DNA sequence: GCTTGACCCTATAGCGGCTAGAACCTTCAT
DNA sequence: ATGAAGGTTCTAGCCGCTATAGGGTCAAGC
């Protein structure tokens, strides 16, 4: 336990790119425990778990800012769960709103696609529809 | 007819910001017919219509690159409609794929939201789920 | 003709979340 | 001692705008 791994090993272990890990560091999400004399970043299981947490949260579509908040809350056992809830809830609302937009878009594109049987742009209903 | 309007008037007429119009110009989508001696851009109805076309296409979620292609096709009466179709079709596919992802996401977020009734982060199922 | 104020100009930097590249340094096995 | 593999920092690019700074132009009213 407490084994130290380099950024490349951490990257492989979590299926992340090393550049992305460095980027998360610059964004204040994940720091190496220490460095070698030559400046190589070193990580432990703790950071690996943290990175997995980050990836799962990102997979939910959360912004890095939200992920940062979640990490802060996760670090404090006494933090009110309500704040976690509200981050998730707001994301759910964003996703639902985006879904509505996309469904509307799908209908429009589908209608457009259906309506054109022409050969040339001169008779193209799609172009016509965009030009009105 | 053939009245010349400034960028601000075009912006108001099409509900676009002047900076955005300039940006479209820099992207090769829309140029003023001419300029005043002092360098002010001047537009006619033709550019207004073109900008409306751009806005409609953007509203369909098309990239500026795609919009540019559509404009090129629209300018050529003899261009094959097939190319227009395929731009629309590919966009529809992208939208459908994104819809699938988002629906999956909605389910995950919904599940997460349901499962947490705790007071503090120590018992929070959401955090637990992210940490596993 | 002159001033005022609304409008316009260019150039540059920033957003988010990475990704790519250059130019260099470290580590480790042989 | 050497060479390959992997690490370092820094800078710039992607998309589609948006914001800011620091200036110039235009039309109207006096």
PDB file of C-alpha atoms (C1' of nucleotides) in Angstrom:
ATOM      1  CA  UNK A   1       0.000   0.000   0.000  1.00  0.00           C
ATOM      2  CA  UNK A   2       0.895   3.659  -0.306  1.00  0.00           C
ATOM      3  CA  UNK A   3       2.711   2.811  -3.514  1.00  0.00           C
ATOM      4  CA  UNK A   4       3.731   5.804  -5.595  1.00  0.00           C
ATOM      5  CA  UNK A   5       2.903   5.860  -9.254  1.00  0.00           C
ATOM      6  CA  UNK A   6       3.791   8.289 -12.035  1.00  0.00           C
ATOM      7  CA  UNK A   7       1.342  10.244 -14.107  1.00  0.00           C
ATOM      8  CA  UNK A   8       1.567   7.767 -16.961  1.00  0.00           C
ATOM      9  CA  UNK A   9       0.712   4.866 -14.689  1.00  0.00           C
ATOM     10  CA  UNK A  10      -2.174   6.800 -13.183  1.00  0.00           C
ATOM     11  CA  UNK A  11      -3.351   7.628 -16.685  1.00  0.00           C
ATOM     12  CA  UNK A  12      -3.317   3.995 -17.693  1.00  0.00           C
ATOM     13  CA  UNK A  13      -4.998   2.875 -14.485  1.00  0.00           C
ATOM     14  CA  UNK A  14      -7.896   5.278 -14.963  1.00  0.00           C
ATOM     15  CA  UNK A  15      -8.073   5.434 -18.744  1.00  0.00           C
ATOM     16  CA  UNK A  16      -7.337   9.146 -18.763  1.00  0.00           C
ATOM     17  CA  UNK A  17      -4.712  11.022 -20.703  1.00  0.00           C
ATOM     18  CA  UNK A  18      -1.742  12.413 -18.815  1.00  0.00           C
ATOM     19  CA  UNK A  19      -2.372  15.869 -20.268  1.00  0.00           C
ATOM     20  CA  UNK A  20      -5.901  15.749 -18.915  1.00  0.00           C
ATOM     21  CA  UNK A  21      -4.631  14.850 -15.463  1.00  0.00           C
ATOM     22  CA  UNK A  22      -2.294  17.836 -15.584  1.00  0.00           C
ATOM     23  CA  UNK A  23      -5.195  19.948 -16.737  1.00  0.00           C
ATOM     24  CA  UNK A  24      -7.277  18.826 -13.759  1.00  0.00           C
ATOM     25  CA  UNK A  25      -4.379  19.823 -11.555  1.00  0.00           C
ATOM     26  CA  UNK A  26      -4.283  23.280 -13.074  1.00  0.00           C
ATOM     27  CA  UNK A  27      -8.030  23.499 -12.455  1.00  0.00           C
ATOM     28  CA  UNK A  28      -7.480  22.694  -8.783  1.00  0.00           C
ATOM     29  CA  UNK A  29      -9.124  19.265  -8.802  1.00  0.00           C
ATOM     30  CA  UNK A  30      -6.266  16.855  -8.268  1.00  0.00           C
ATOM     31  CA  UNK A  31      -2.692  17.270  -7.068  1.00  0.00           C
ATOM     32  CA  UNK A  32       0.115  14.731  -6.825  1.00  0.00           C
ATOM     33  CA  UNK A  33       1.099  13.869  -3.260  1.00  0.00           C
ATOM     34  CA  UNK A  34       4.691  14.694  -4.021  1.00  0.00           C
ATOM     35  CA  UNK A  35       7.297  14.857  -6.735  1.00  0.00           C
ATOM     36  CA  UNK A  36      10.577  13.128  -7.475  1.00  0.00           C
ATOM     37  CA  UNK A  37      13.795  15.108  -7.270  1.00  0.00           C
ATOM     38  CA  UNK A  38      13.596  15.487 -11.025  1.00  0.00           C
ATOM     39  CA  UNK A  39      10.112  16.931 -10.853  1.00  0.00           C
ATOM     40  CA  UNK A  40       8.014  13.905 -11.825  1.00  0.00           C
ATOM     41  CA  UNK A  41       4.534  13.905 -10.293  1.00  0.00           C
ATOM     42  CA  UNK A  42       3.810  10.996  -7.938  1.00  0.00           C
ATOM     43  CA  UNK A  43       0.381   9.739  -6.953  1.00  0.00           C
ATOM     44  CA  UNK A  44      -1.110   7.196  -4.562  1.00  0.00           C
ATOM     45  CA  UNK A  45      -4.331   5.172  -4.441  1.00  0.00           C
ATOM     46  CA  UNK A  46      -6.030   8.165  -2.874  1.00  0.00           C
ATOM     47  CA  UNK A  47      -5.489  10.263  -5.988  1.00  0.00           C
ATOM     48  CA  UNK A  48      -6.462   7.382  -8.209  1.00  0.00           C
ATOM     49  CA  UNK A  49      -9.794   7.117  -6.372  1.00  0.00           C
ATOM     50  CA  UNK A  50     -10.256  10.846  -6.593  1.00  0.00           C
ATOM     51  CA  UNK A  51      -9.662  10.760 -10.315  1.00  0.00           C
ATOM     52  CA  UNK A  52     -12.172   7.952 -10.737  1.00  0.00           C
ATOM     53  CA  UNK A  53     -14.651  10.090  -8.801  1.00  0.00           C
ATOM     54  CA  UNK A  54     -13.943  12.979 -11.155  1.00  0.00           C
ATOM     55  CA  UNK A  55     -14.445  10.801 -14.206  1.00  0.00           C
ATOM     56  CA  UNK A  56     -17.763   9.470 -12.941  1.00  0.00           C
ATOM     57  CA  UNK A  57     -18.994  12.954 -12.176  1.00  0.00           C
ATOM     58  CA  UNK A  58     -17.849  14.213 -15.581  1.00  0.00           C
ATOM     59  CA  UNK A  59     -19.667  11.291 -17.145  1.00  0.00           C
ATOM     60  CA  UNK A  60     -22.842  12.742 -15.631  1.00  0.00           C
ATOM     61  CA  UNK A  61     -22.116  15.869 -17.643  1.00  0.00           C
ATOM     62  CA  UNK A  62     -21.186  17.983 -14.641  1.00  0.00           C
ATOM     63  CA  UNK A  63     -18.879  20.938 -15.160  1.00  0.00           C
ATOM     64  CA  UNK A  64     -15.429  20.894 -13.589  1.00  0.00           C
ATOM     65  CA  UNK A  65     -16.683  23.620 -11.259  1.00  0.00           C
ATOM     66  CA  UNK A  66     -19.493  21.334 -10.070  1.00  0.00           C
ATOM     67  CA  UNK A  67     -17.107  18.407  -9.761  1.00  0.00           C
ATOM     68  CA  UNK A  68     -14.870  20.593  -7.637  1.00  0.00           C
ATOM     69  CA  UNK A  69     -17.787  21.403  -5.341  1.00  0.00           C
ATOM     70  CA  UNK A  70     -18.703  17.729  -5.067  1.00  0.00           C
ATOM     71  CA  UNK A  71     -15.121  16.844  -4.176  1.00  0.00           C
ATOM     72  CA  UNK A  72     -15.141  19.512  -1.501  1.00  0.00           C
ATOM     73  CA  UNK A  73     -18.375  18.136  -0.075  1.00  0.00           C
ATOM     74  CA  UNK A  74     -17.166  14.543  -0.275  1.00  0.00           C
ATOM     75  CA  UNK A  75     -14.127  15.493   1.754  1.00  0.00           C
ATOM     76  CA  UNK A  76     -16.277  16.729   4.614  1.00  0.00           C
ATOM     77  CA  UNK A  77     -18.323  13.988   6.247  1.00  0.00           C
ATOM     78  CA  UNK A  78     -20.473  16.506   8.069  1.00  0.00           C
ATOM     79  CA  UNK A  79     -21.340  18.580   5.044  1.00  0.00           C
ATOM     80  CA  UNK A  80     -25.062  18.702   4.372  1.00  0.00           C
ATOM     81  CA  UNK A  81     -26.174  16.239   1.751  1.00  0.00           C
ATOM     82  CA  UNK A  82     -28.646  18.829   0.525  1.00  0.00           C
ATOM     83  CA  UNK A  83     -25.885  20.613  -1.387  1.00  0.00           C
ATOM     84  CA  UNK A  84     -24.967  17.410  -3.187  1.00  0.00           C
ATOM     85  CA  UNK A  85     -28.623  16.890  -4.032  1.00  0.00           C
ATOM     86  CA  UNK A  86     -28.969  20.319  -5.466  1.00  0.00           C
ATOM     87  CA  UNK A  87     -25.963  19.959  -7.781  1.00  0.00           C
ATOM     88  CA  UNK A  88     -27.422  16.719  -9.120  1.00  0.00           C
ATOM     89  CA  UNK A  89     -30.893  18.163  -9.334  1.00  0.00           C
ATOM     90  CA  UNK A  90     -29.795  21.213 -11.258  1.00  0.00           C
ATOM     91  CA  UNK A  91     -27.887  19.021 -13.670  1.00  0.00           C
ATOM     92  CA  UNK A  92     -30.978  16.902 -14.151  1.00  0.00           C
ATOM     93  CA  UNK A  93     -32.950  20.028 -14.976  1.00  0.00           C
ATOM     94  CA  UNK A  94     -30.305  21.134 -17.471  1.00  0.00           C
ATOM     95  CA  UNK A  95     -30.331  17.724 -19.100  1.00  0.00           C
ATOM     96  CA  UNK A  96     -34.133  17.742 -19.327  1.00  0.00           C
ATOM     97  CA  UNK A  97     -34.159  21.180 -20.840  1.00  0.00           C
ATOM     98  CA  UNK A  98     -31.516  20.161 -23.354  1.00  0.00           C
ATOM     99  CA  UNK A  99     -33.520  17.054 -24.149  1.00  0.00           C
ATOM    100  CA  UNK A 100     -36.566  19.137 -24.964  1.00  0.00           C
ATOM    101  CA  UNK A 101     -34.521  21.333 -27.294  1.00  0.00           C
ATOM    102  CA  UNK A 102     -32.993  18.347 -29.014  1.00  0.00           C
ATOM    103  CA  UNK A 103     -36.324  16.610 -29.488  1.00  0.00           C
ATOM    104  CA  UNK A 104     -37.711  19.730 -31.092  1.00  0.00           C
ATOM    105  CA  UNK A 105     -34.624  19.844 -33.267  1.00  0.00           C
ATOM    106  CA  UNK A 106     -35.023  16.234 -34.270  1.00  0.00           C
ATOM    107  CA  UNK A 107     -38.578  16.914 -35.420  1.00  0.00           C
ATOM    108  CA  UNK A 108     -37.485  19.894 -37.472  1.00  0.00           C
ATOM    109  CA  UNK A 109     -34.614  18.061 -39.115  1.00  0.00           C
ATOM    110  CA  UNK A 110     -36.767  15.045 -39.772  1.00  0.00           C
ATOM    111  CA  UNK A 111     -39.439  17.159 -41.414  1.00  0.00           C
ATOM    112  CA  UNK A 112     -36.812  18.902 -43.512  1.00  0.00           C
ATOM    113  CA  UNK A 113     -35.281  15.637 -44.602  1.00  0.00           C
ATOM    114  CA  UNK A 114     -38.650  14.209 -45.620  1.00  0.00           C
ATOM    115  CA  UNK A 115     -39.716  17.156 -47.663  1.00  0.00           C
ATOM    116  CA  UNK A 116     -36.983  17.214 -50.273  1.00  0.00           C
ATOM    117  CA  UNK A 117     -37.122  14.995 -53.333  1.00  0.00           C
ATOM    118  CA  UNK A 118     -35.639  17.436 -55.818  1.00  0.00           C
ATOM    119  CA  UNK A 119     -32.575  16.991 -57.984  1.00  0.00           C
ATOM    120  CA  UNK A 120     -31.061  20.429 -57.922  1.00  0.00           C
ATOM    121  CA  UNK A 121     -30.869  23.221 -55.433  1.00  0.00           C
ATOM    122  CA  UNK A 122     -33.223  25.276 -57.603  1.00  0.00           C
ATOM    123  CA  UNK A 123     -36.119  23.084 -56.464  1.00  0.00           C
ATOM    124  CA  UNK A 124     -34.735  22.087 -53.101  1.00  0.00           C
ATOM    125  CA  UNK A 125     -37.317  22.530 -50.387  1.00  0.00           C
ATOM    126  CA  UNK A 126     -34.641  22.512 -47.715  1.00  0.00           C
ATOM    127  CA  UNK A 127     -32.863  25.511 -49.148  1.00  0.00           C
ATOM    128  CA  UNK A 128     -36.226  27.121 -49.764  1.00  0.00           C
ATOM    129  CA  UNK A 129     -37.228  26.525 -46.191  1.00  0.00           C
ATOM    130  CA  UNK A 130     -34.037  28.106 -44.907  1.00  0.00           C
ATOM    131  CA  UNK A 131     -34.432  31.072 -47.241  1.00  0.00           C
ATOM    132  CA  UNK A 132     -38.212  31.320 -46.839  1.00  0.00           C
TER     133      UNK A 132
ATOM    134  CA  UNK B   1     -34.842  49.229 -52.695  1.00  0.00           C
ATOM    135  CA  UNK B   2     -31.099  48.649 -52.583  1.00  0.00           C
ATOM    136  CA  UNK B   3     -31.029  50.709 -49.415  1.00  0.00           C
ATOM    137  CA  UNK B   4     -27.781  50.553 -47.508  1.00  0.00           C
ATOM    138  CA  UNK B   5     -27.831  49.852 -43.820  1.00  0.00           C
ATOM    139  CA  UNK B   6     -25.118  49.839 -41.191  1.00  0.00           C
ATOM    140  CA  UNK B   7     -24.130  46.865 -39.094  1.00  0.00           C
ATOM    141  CA  UNK B   8     -26.187  48.104 -36.161  1.00  0.00           C
ATOM    142  CA  UNK B   9     -29.312  48.330 -38.271  1.00  0.00           C
ATOM    143  CA  UNK B  10     -28.682  44.885 -39.708  1.00  0.00           C
ATOM    144  CA  UNK B  11     -28.155  43.597 -36.215  1.00  0.00           C
ATOM    145  CA  UNK B  12     -31.458  45.026 -35.036  1.00  0.00           C
ATOM    146  CA  UNK B  13     -33.306  43.801 -38.140  1.00  0.00           C
ATOM    147  CA  UNK B  14     -32.133  40.231 -37.624  1.00  0.00           C
ATOM    148  CA  UNK B  15     -31.854  40.109 -33.849  1.00  0.00           C
ATOM    149  CA  UNK B  16     -28.154  39.385 -34.017  1.00  0.00           C
ATOM    150  CA  UNK B  17     -25.308  41.152 -32.260  1.00  0.00           C
ATOM    151  CA  UNK B  18     -23.019  43.333 -34.348  1.00  0.00           C
ATOM    152  CA  UNK B  19     -19.973  41.482 -33.012  1.00  0.00           C
ATOM    153  CA  UNK B  20     -21.478  38.226 -34.185  1.00  0.00           C
ATOM    154  CA  UNK B  21     -22.017  39.646 -37.655  1.00  0.00           C
ATOM    155  CA  UNK B  22     -18.368  40.673 -37.764  1.00  0.00           C
ATOM    156  CA  UNK B  23     -17.444  37.226 -36.551  1.00  0.00           C
ATOM    157  CA  UNK B  24     -19.425  35.640 -39.368  1.00  0.00           C
ATOM    158  CA  UNK B  25     -17.535  37.868 -41.758  1.00  0.00           C
ATOM    159  CA  UNK B  26     -14.208  36.716 -40.356  1.00  0.00           C
ATOM    160  CA  UNK B  27     -15.448  33.143 -40.816  1.00  0.00           C
ATOM    161  CA  UNK B  28     -16.182  33.847 -44.470  1.00  0.00           C
ATOM    162  CA  UNK B  29     -19.975  33.627 -44.247  1.00  0.00           C
ATOM    163  CA  UNK B  30     -21.168  37.162 -44.820  1.00  0.00           C
ATOM    164  CA  UNK B  31     -19.493  40.279 -46.203  1.00  0.00           C
ATOM    165  CA  UNK B  32     -20.794  43.829 -46.467  1.00  0.00           C
ATOM    166  CA  UNK B  33     -21.426  44.981 -50.051  1.00  0.00           C
ATOM    167  CA  UNK B  34     -19.264  48.009 -49.470  1.00  0.00           C
ATOM    168  CA  UNK B  35     -17.948  50.408 -46.872  1.00  0.00           C
ATOM    169  CA  UNK B  36     -18.261  54.129 -46.216  1.00  0.00           C
ATOM    170  CA  UNK B  37     -15.202  56.291 -46.649  1.00  0.00           C
ATOM    171  CA  UNK B  38     -14.744  56.087 -42.909  1.00  0.00           C
ATOM    172  CA  UNK B  39     -14.743  52.303 -42.982  1.00  0.00           C
ATOM    173  CA  UNK B  40     -18.298  51.553 -41.799  1.00  0.00           C
ATOM    174  CA  UNK B  41     -19.699  48.310 -43.196  1.00  0.00           C
ATOM    175  CA  UNK B  42     -22.780  48.703 -45.379  1.00  0.00           C
ATOM    176  CA  UNK B  43     -25.302  45.983 -46.168  1.00  0.00           C
ATOM    177  CA  UNK B  44     -28.365  45.517 -48.393  1.00  0.00           C
ATOM    178  CA  UNK B  45     -31.426  43.278 -48.273  1.00  0.00           C
ATOM    179  CA  UNK B  46     -29.397  40.535 -49.896  1.00  0.00           C
ATOM    180  CA  UNK B  47     -27.062  40.330 -46.901  1.00  0.00           C
ATOM    181  CA  UNK B  48     -30.013  40.570 -44.522  1.00  0.00           C
ATOM    182  CA  UNK B  49     -31.584  37.538 -46.188  1.00  0.00           C
ATOM    183  CA  UNK B  50     -28.288  35.710 -46.100  1.00  0.00           C
ATOM    184  CA  UNK B  51     -27.959  36.410 -42.397  1.00  0.00           C
ATOM    185  CA  UNK B  52     -31.475  35.151 -41.764  1.00  0.00           C
ATOM    186  CA  UNK B  53     -30.525  31.993 -43.652  1.00  0.00           C
ATOM    187  CA  UNK B  54     -27.460  31.625 -41.444  1.00  0.00           C
ATOM    188  CA  UNK B  55     -29.510  32.064 -38.288  1.00  0.00           C
ATOM    189  CA  UNK B  56     -32.057  29.468 -39.350  1.00  0.00           C
ATOM    190  CA  UNK B  57     -29.332  26.988 -40.194  1.00  0.00           C
ATOM    191  CA  UNK B  58     -27.563  27.670 -36.898  1.00  0.00           C
ATOM    192  CA  UNK B  59     -30.867  27.141 -35.141  1.00  0.00           C
ATOM    193  CA  UNK B  60     -30.800  23.612 -36.556  1.00  0.00           C
ATOM    194  CA  UNK B  61     -27.544  23.157 -34.701  1.00  0.00           C
ATOM    195  CA  UNK B  62     -25.387  23.130 -37.810  1.00  0.00           C
ATOM    196  CA  UNK B  63     -21.751  24.135 -37.508  1.00  0.00           C
ATOM    197  CA  UNK B  64     -20.571  27.290 -39.231  1.00  0.00           C
ATOM    198  CA  UNK B  65     -18.644  25.046 -41.597  1.00  0.00           C
ATOM    199  CA  UNK B  66     -21.879  23.284 -42.578  1.00  0.00           C
ATOM    200  CA  UNK B  67     -23.697  26.600 -42.889  1.00  0.00           C
ATOM    201  CA  UNK B  68     -20.950  27.772 -45.190  1.00  0.00           C
ATOM    202  CA  UNK B  69     -21.412  24.710 -47.373  1.00  0.00           C
ATOM    203  CA  UNK B  70     -25.167  25.235 -47.468  1.00  0.00           C
ATOM    204  CA  UNK B  71     -24.697  28.844 -48.494  1.00  0.00           C
ATOM    205  CA  UNK B  72     -22.367  27.747 -51.251  1.00  0.00           C
ATOM    206  CA  UNK B  73     -24.931  25.238 -52.479  1.00  0.00           C
ATOM    207  CA  UNK B  74     -27.796  27.717 -52.200  1.00  0.00           C
ATOM    208  CA  UNK B  75     -25.861  30.122 -54.400  1.00  0.00           C
ATOM    209  CA  UNK B  76     -25.680  27.579 -57.205  1.00  0.00           C
ATOM    210  CA  UNK B  77     -29.060  26.686 -58.662  1.00  0.00           C
ATOM    211  CA  UNK B  78     -27.637  23.677 -60.462  1.00  0.00           C
ATOM    212  CA  UNK B  79     -25.908  22.183 -57.460  1.00  0.00           C
ATOM    213  CA  UNK B  80     -27.165  18.721 -56.621  1.00  0.00           C
ATOM    214  CA  UNK B  81     -29.712  18.684 -53.856  1.00  0.00           C
ATOM    215  CA  UNK B  82     -28.176  15.461 -52.615  1.00  0.00           C
ATOM    216  CA  UNK B  83     -25.400  17.392 -50.922  1.00  0.00           C
ATOM    217  CA  UNK B  84     -27.914  19.495 -49.039  1.00  0.00           C
ATOM    218  CA  UNK B  85     -29.744  16.349 -47.999  1.00  0.00           C
ATOM    219  CA  UNK B  86     -26.621  14.763 -46.689  1.00  0.00           C
ATOM    220  CA  UNK B  87     -25.709  17.744 -44.512  1.00  0.00           C
ATOM    221  CA  UNK B  88     -29.183  17.673 -42.994  1.00  0.00           C
ATOM    222  CA  UNK B  89     -29.159  13.923 -42.654  1.00  0.00           C
ATOM    223  CA  UNK B  90     -25.823  13.835 -40.889  1.00  0.00           C
ATOM    224  CA  UNK B  91     -27.006  16.503 -38.510  1.00  0.00           C
ATOM    225  CA  UNK B  92     -30.112  14.470 -37.795  1.00  0.00           C
ATOM    226  CA  UNK B  93     -27.923  11.494 -36.983  1.00  0.00           C
ATOM    227  CA  UNK B  94     -25.789  13.581 -34.662  1.00  0.00           C
ATOM    228  CA  UNK B  95     -28.875  14.893 -32.923  1.00  0.00           C
ATOM    229  CA  UNK B  96     -30.303  11.389 -32.514  1.00  0.00           C
ATOM    230  CA  UNK B  97     -27.049  10.093 -31.111  1.00  0.00           C
ATOM    231  CA  UNK B  98     -26.878  13.000 -28.680  1.00  0.00           C
ATOM    232  CA  UNK B  99     -30.493  12.352 -27.701  1.00  0.00           C
ATOM    233  CA  UNK B 100     -29.685   8.771 -26.817  1.00  0.00           C
ATOM    234  CA  UNK B 101     -26.774   9.878 -24.658  1.00  0.00           C
ATOM    235  CA  UNK B 102     -28.878  12.478 -22.911  1.00  0.00           C
ATOM    236  CA  UNK B 103     -31.727  10.085 -22.233  1.00  0.00           C
ATOM    237  CA  UNK B 104     -29.291   7.676 -20.665  1.00  0.00           C
ATOM    238  CA  UNK B 105     -27.903  10.540 -18.631  1.00  0.00           C
ATOM    239  CA  UNK B 106     -31.367  11.566 -17.504  1.00  0.00           C
ATOM    240  CA  UNK B 107     -32.035   8.074 -16.218  1.00  0.00           C
ATOM    241  CA  UNK B 108     -28.760   8.004 -14.297  1.00  0.00           C
ATOM    242  CA  UNK B 109     -29.296  11.414 -12.750  1.00  0.00           C
ATOM    243  CA  UNK B 110     -32.878  10.592 -11.887  1.00  0.00           C
ATOM    244  CA  UNK B 111     -31.841   7.393 -10.180  1.00  0.00           C
ATOM    245  CA  UNK B 112     -29.145   9.217  -8.265  1.00  0.00           C
ATOM    246  CA  UNK B 113     -31.533  11.900  -7.152  1.00  0.00           C
ATOM    247  CA  UNK B 114     -34.103   9.381  -5.924  1.00  0.00           C
ATOM    248  CA  UNK B 115     -31.681   7.355  -3.899  1.00  0.00           C
ATOM    249  CA  UNK B 116     -30.456   9.948  -1.439  1.00  0.00           C
ATOM    250  CA  UNK B 117     -32.431  10.796   1.686  1.00  0.00           C
ATOM    251  CA  UNK B 118     -29.511  11.342   4.023  1.00  0.00           C
ATOM    252  CA  UNK B 119     -28.647  14.421   6.064  1.00  0.00           C
ATOM    253  CA  UNK B 120     -24.906  14.501   5.809  1.00  0.00           C
ATOM    254  CA  UNK B 121     -22.359  13.520   3.243  1.00  0.00           C
ATOM    255  CA  UNK B 122     -21.251  10.639   5.467  1.00  0.00           C
ATOM    256  CA  UNK B 123     -24.430   8.767   4.539  1.00  0.00           C
ATOM    257  CA  UNK B 124     -24.966  10.295   1.131  1.00  0.00           C
ATOM    258  CA  UNK B 125     -25.665   7.638  -1.469  1.00  0.00           C
ATOM    259  CA  UNK B 126     -24.797  10.012  -4.267  1.00  0.00           C
ATOM    260  CA  UNK B 127     -21.279  10.569  -3.031  1.00  0.00           C
ATOM    261  CA  UNK B 128     -21.031   6.878  -2.288  1.00  0.00           C
ATOM    262  CA  UNK B 129     -22.133   6.057  -5.787  1.00  0.00           C
ATOM    263  CA  UNK B 130     -19.525   8.352  -7.264  1.00  0.00           C
ATOM    264  CA  UNK B 131     -16.812   6.941  -4.988  1.00  0.00           C
ATOM    265  CA  UNK B 132     -18.071   3.342  -5.204  1.00  0.00           C
TER     266      UNK B 132
ATOM    267  C1'  DG C   1     -18.450  75.267 -38.367  1.00  0.00           C
ATOM    268  C1'  DC C   2     -18.513  72.864 -34.118  1.00  0.00           C
ATOM    269  C1'  DT C   3     -19.947  69.941 -30.586  1.00  0.00           C
ATOM    270  C1'  DT C   4     -22.270  66.108 -28.892  1.00  0.00           C
ATOM    271  C1'  DG C   5     -23.541  61.474 -28.487  1.00  0.00           C
ATOM    272  C1'  DA C   6     -24.573  57.437 -30.720  1.00  0.00           C
ATOM    273  C1'  DC C   7     -22.494  54.500 -33.448  1.00  0.00           C
ATOM    274  C1'  DC C   8     -18.661  52.164 -35.665  1.00  0.00           C
ATOM    275  C1'  DC C   9     -13.681  50.417 -36.224  1.00  0.00           C
ATOM    276  C1'  DT C  10      -9.605  46.974 -35.100  1.00  0.00           C
ATOM    277  C1'  DA C  11      -7.156  44.104 -32.054  1.00  0.00           C
ATOM    278  C1'  DT C  12      -6.776  41.184 -28.292  1.00  0.00           C
ATOM    279  C1'  DA C  13      -8.172  38.053 -24.731  1.00  0.00           C
ATOM    280  C1'  DG C  14     -11.422  35.006 -22.514  1.00  0.00           C
ATOM    281  C1'  DC C  15     -14.962  31.163 -21.902  1.00  0.00           C
ATOM    282  C1'  DG C  16     -14.835  25.300 -21.156  1.00  0.00           C
ATOM    283  C1'  DG C  17     -12.502  21.207 -21.475  1.00  0.00           C
ATOM    284  C1'  DC C  18      -9.440  19.587 -23.279  1.00  0.00           C
ATOM    285  C1'  DT C  19      -5.669  18.444 -27.212  1.00  0.00           C
ATOM    286  C1'  DA C  20      -1.351  19.017 -29.792  1.00  0.00           C
ATOM    287  C1'  DG C  21       3.262  20.391 -30.356  1.00  0.00           C
ATOM    288  C1'  DA C  22       7.933  22.132 -29.306  1.00  0.00           C
ATOM    289  C1'  DA C  23      11.947  21.920 -26.749  1.00  0.00           C
ATOM    290  C1'  DC C  24      13.893  20.063 -23.130  1.00  0.00           C
ATOM    291  C1'  DC C  25      14.870  16.873 -18.785  1.00  0.00           C
ATOM    292  C1'  DT C  26      14.618  12.290 -15.918  1.00  0.00           C
ATOM    293  C1'  DT C  27      14.454   7.572 -15.161  1.00  0.00           C
ATOM    294  C1'  DC C  28      15.749   2.970 -15.696  1.00  0.00           C
ATOM    295  C1'  DA C  29      17.451  -1.097 -18.057  1.00  0.00           C
ATOM    296  C1'  DT C  30      21.221  -2.641 -20.497  1.00  0.00           C
TER     297       DT C  30
ATOM    298  C1'  DA D   1      27.634   5.253 -20.658  1.00  0.00           C
ATOM    299  C1'  DT D   2      23.837   5.118 -23.620  1.00  0.00           C
ATOM    300  C1'  DG D   3      19.319   5.068 -25.463  1.00  0.00           C
ATOM    301  C1'  DA D   4      14.408   4.587 -25.221  1.00  0.00           C
ATOM    302  C1'  DA D   5      10.497   5.649 -22.854  1.00  0.00           C
ATOM    303  C1'  DG D   6       8.420   8.655 -20.345  1.00  0.00           C
ATOM    304  C1'  DG D   7       8.318  12.892 -17.861  1.00  0.00           C
ATOM    305  C1'  DT D   8       8.521  18.447 -17.552  1.00  0.00           C
ATOM    306  C1'  DT D   9       6.754  23.392 -18.851  1.00  0.00           C
ATOM    307  C1'  DC D  10       4.977  26.551 -22.133  1.00  0.00           C
ATOM    308  C1'  DT D  11       2.291  28.021 -25.837  1.00  0.00           C
ATOM    309  C1'  DA D  12      -1.327  27.761 -29.071  1.00  0.00           C
ATOM    310  C1'  DG D  13      -5.475  25.726 -31.088  1.00  0.00           C
ATOM    311  C1'  DC D  14     -10.401  23.973 -31.254  1.00  0.00           C
ATOM    312  C1'  DC D  15     -15.758  26.230 -31.513  1.00  0.00           C
ATOM    313  C1'  DG D  16     -18.828  30.112 -31.518  1.00  0.00           C
ATOM    314  C1'  DC D  17     -19.113  33.611 -29.811  1.00  0.00           C
ATOM    315  C1'  DT D  18     -18.520  37.628 -26.065  1.00  0.00           C
ATOM    316  C1'  DA D  19     -16.088  41.364 -23.748  1.00  0.00           C
ATOM    317  C1'  DT D  20     -12.899  44.980 -23.364  1.00  0.00           C
ATOM    318  C1'  DA D  21      -9.767  48.771 -24.686  1.00  0.00           C
ATOM    319  C1'  DG D  22      -8.701  52.563 -27.277  1.00  0.00           C
ATOM    320  C1'  DG D  23      -9.688  54.804 -30.837  1.00  0.00           C
ATOM    321  C1'  DG D  24     -12.402  56.918 -35.284  1.00  0.00           C
ATOM    322  C1'  DT D  25     -16.961  58.350 -37.884  1.00  0.00           C
ATOM    323  C1'  DC D  26     -21.502  60.020 -38.628  1.00  0.00           C
ATOM    324  C1'  DA D  27     -25.678  62.846 -38.400  1.00  0.00           C
ATOM    325  C1'  DA D  28     -28.192  66.157 -35.939  1.00  0.00           C
ATOM    326  C1'  DG D  29     -28.709  70.358 -33.467  1.00  0.00           C
ATOM    327  C1'  DC D  30     -26.831  74.828 -32.371  1.00  0.00           C
TER     328       DC D  30
END
